[in-house]
Amino acid sequence: ALFSLAILLIWEAIVPILGLSSFVLPTPSAIVIRIIEDYVLIASHTYITLLEVLMGFAVSVAIGIPLAMLVFLLQKRVVVVF
């Protein structure tokens, strides 16, 4: 925890010292402020992304389990062919 805090403090200090653009490397405080300001937008996109992940998982299960069963059932026949 202390190491992470030290990294964040160094990051916060180094960005303005080096004169880096906030577009290139924003400070941690700028990131937190932006997350708070755009909470509703981030939450809506998070919800949509979660739905996409769950649908992808459902499709992979729907295809993967029958395919695995098919491979298991045909395993003896494949050995005979090869």
Coordinates of C-alpha atoms in Angstrom, one line a residue:
A1 CA 0.0 0.0 0.0
L2 CA 2.8 2.4 0.8
F3 CA 4.6 1.6 -2.4
S4 CA 1.5 2.3 -4.4
L5 CA 1.0 5.6 -2.6
A6 CA 4.6 6.5 -3.2
I7 CA 4.2 5.8 -6.9
L8 CA 1.1 8.0 -7.1
L9 CA 2.8 10.8 -5.3
I10 CA 5.8 10.7 -7.5
W11 CA 3.6 10.6 -10.6
E12 CA 1.6 13.6 -9.3
A13 CA 4.8 15.5 -8.8
I14 CA 6.8 14.5 -11.9
V15 CA 4.1 15.4 -14.5
P16 CA 4.2 19.1 -13.9
I17 CA 7.9 19.2 -13.3
L18 CA 8.6 17.6 -16.7
G19 CA 6.0 19.8 -18.3
L20 CA 4.0 16.9 -19.8
S21 CA 0.7 17.6 -21.4
S22 CA -2.3 16.4 -19.5
F23 CA -3.4 14.8 -22.7
V24 CA -0.2 12.7 -22.8
L25 CA 0.0 11.8 -19.1
P26 CA -2.7 13.2 -16.8
T27 CA -2.0 13.4 -13.0
P28 CA -3.7 10.9 -10.8
S29 CA -5.8 13.7 -9.3
A30 CA -7.0 14.8 -12.8
I31 CA -8.0 11.2 -13.5
V32 CA -10.0 10.9 -10.3
I33 CA -11.7 14.2 -10.9
R34 CA -12.6 13.1 -14.5
I35 CA -14.0 9.8 -13.2
I36 CA -16.2 11.7 -10.7
E37 CA -17.4 14.2 -13.3
D38 CA -18.2 11.5 -15.9
Y39 CA -19.6 8.9 -13.5
V40 CA -22.9 8.5 -15.3
L41 CA -21.3 8.0 -18.7
I42 CA -18.7 5.6 -17.3
A43 CA -21.4 3.6 -15.5
S44 CA -23.6 3.3 -18.6
H45 CA -20.6 2.1 -20.7
T46 CA -19.6 -0.3 -17.9
Y47 CA -23.1 -1.8 -17.9
I48 CA -23.0 -2.3 -21.7
T49 CA -19.6 -3.9 -21.6
L50 CA -20.7 -6.2 -18.8
L51 CA -23.6 -7.4 -21.0
E52 CA -21.3 -8.0 -23.9
V53 CA -18.9 -10.0 -21.7
L54 CA -21.8 -12.1 -20.4
M55 CA -23.2 -12.7 -23.9
G56 CA -19.8 -13.7 -25.2
F57 CA -19.4 -16.1 -22.3
A58 CA -22.9 -17.6 -22.9
V59 CA -22.0 -18.1 -26.6
S60 CA -18.7 -19.7 -25.8
V61 CA -20.4 -22.1 -23.3
A62 CA -23.2 -22.9 -25.8
I63 CA -20.6 -23.8 -28.5
G64 CA -17.8 -25.2 -26.3
I65 CA -19.7 -27.7 -24.2
P66 CA -21.4 -29.5 -27.1
L67 CA -18.1 -29.4 -29.0
A68 CA -16.2 -30.9 -26.1
M69 CA -18.9 -33.6 -25.8
L70 CA -18.6 -34.4 -29.5
V71 CA -14.8 -34.7 -29.2
F72 CA -15.1 -37.0 -26.2
L73 CA -17.7 -39.2 -27.9
L74 CA -15.7 -39.4 -31.1
Q75 CA -12.4 -39.9 -29.4
K76 CA -12.2 -43.6 -30.1
R77 CA -13.1 -43.2 -33.8
V78 CA -10.4 -40.5 -34.2
V79 CA -7.8 -42.9 -32.8
V80 CA -8.8 -45.6 -35.4
V81 CA -8.6 -43.1 -38.3
F82 CA -5.1 -41.9 -37.3

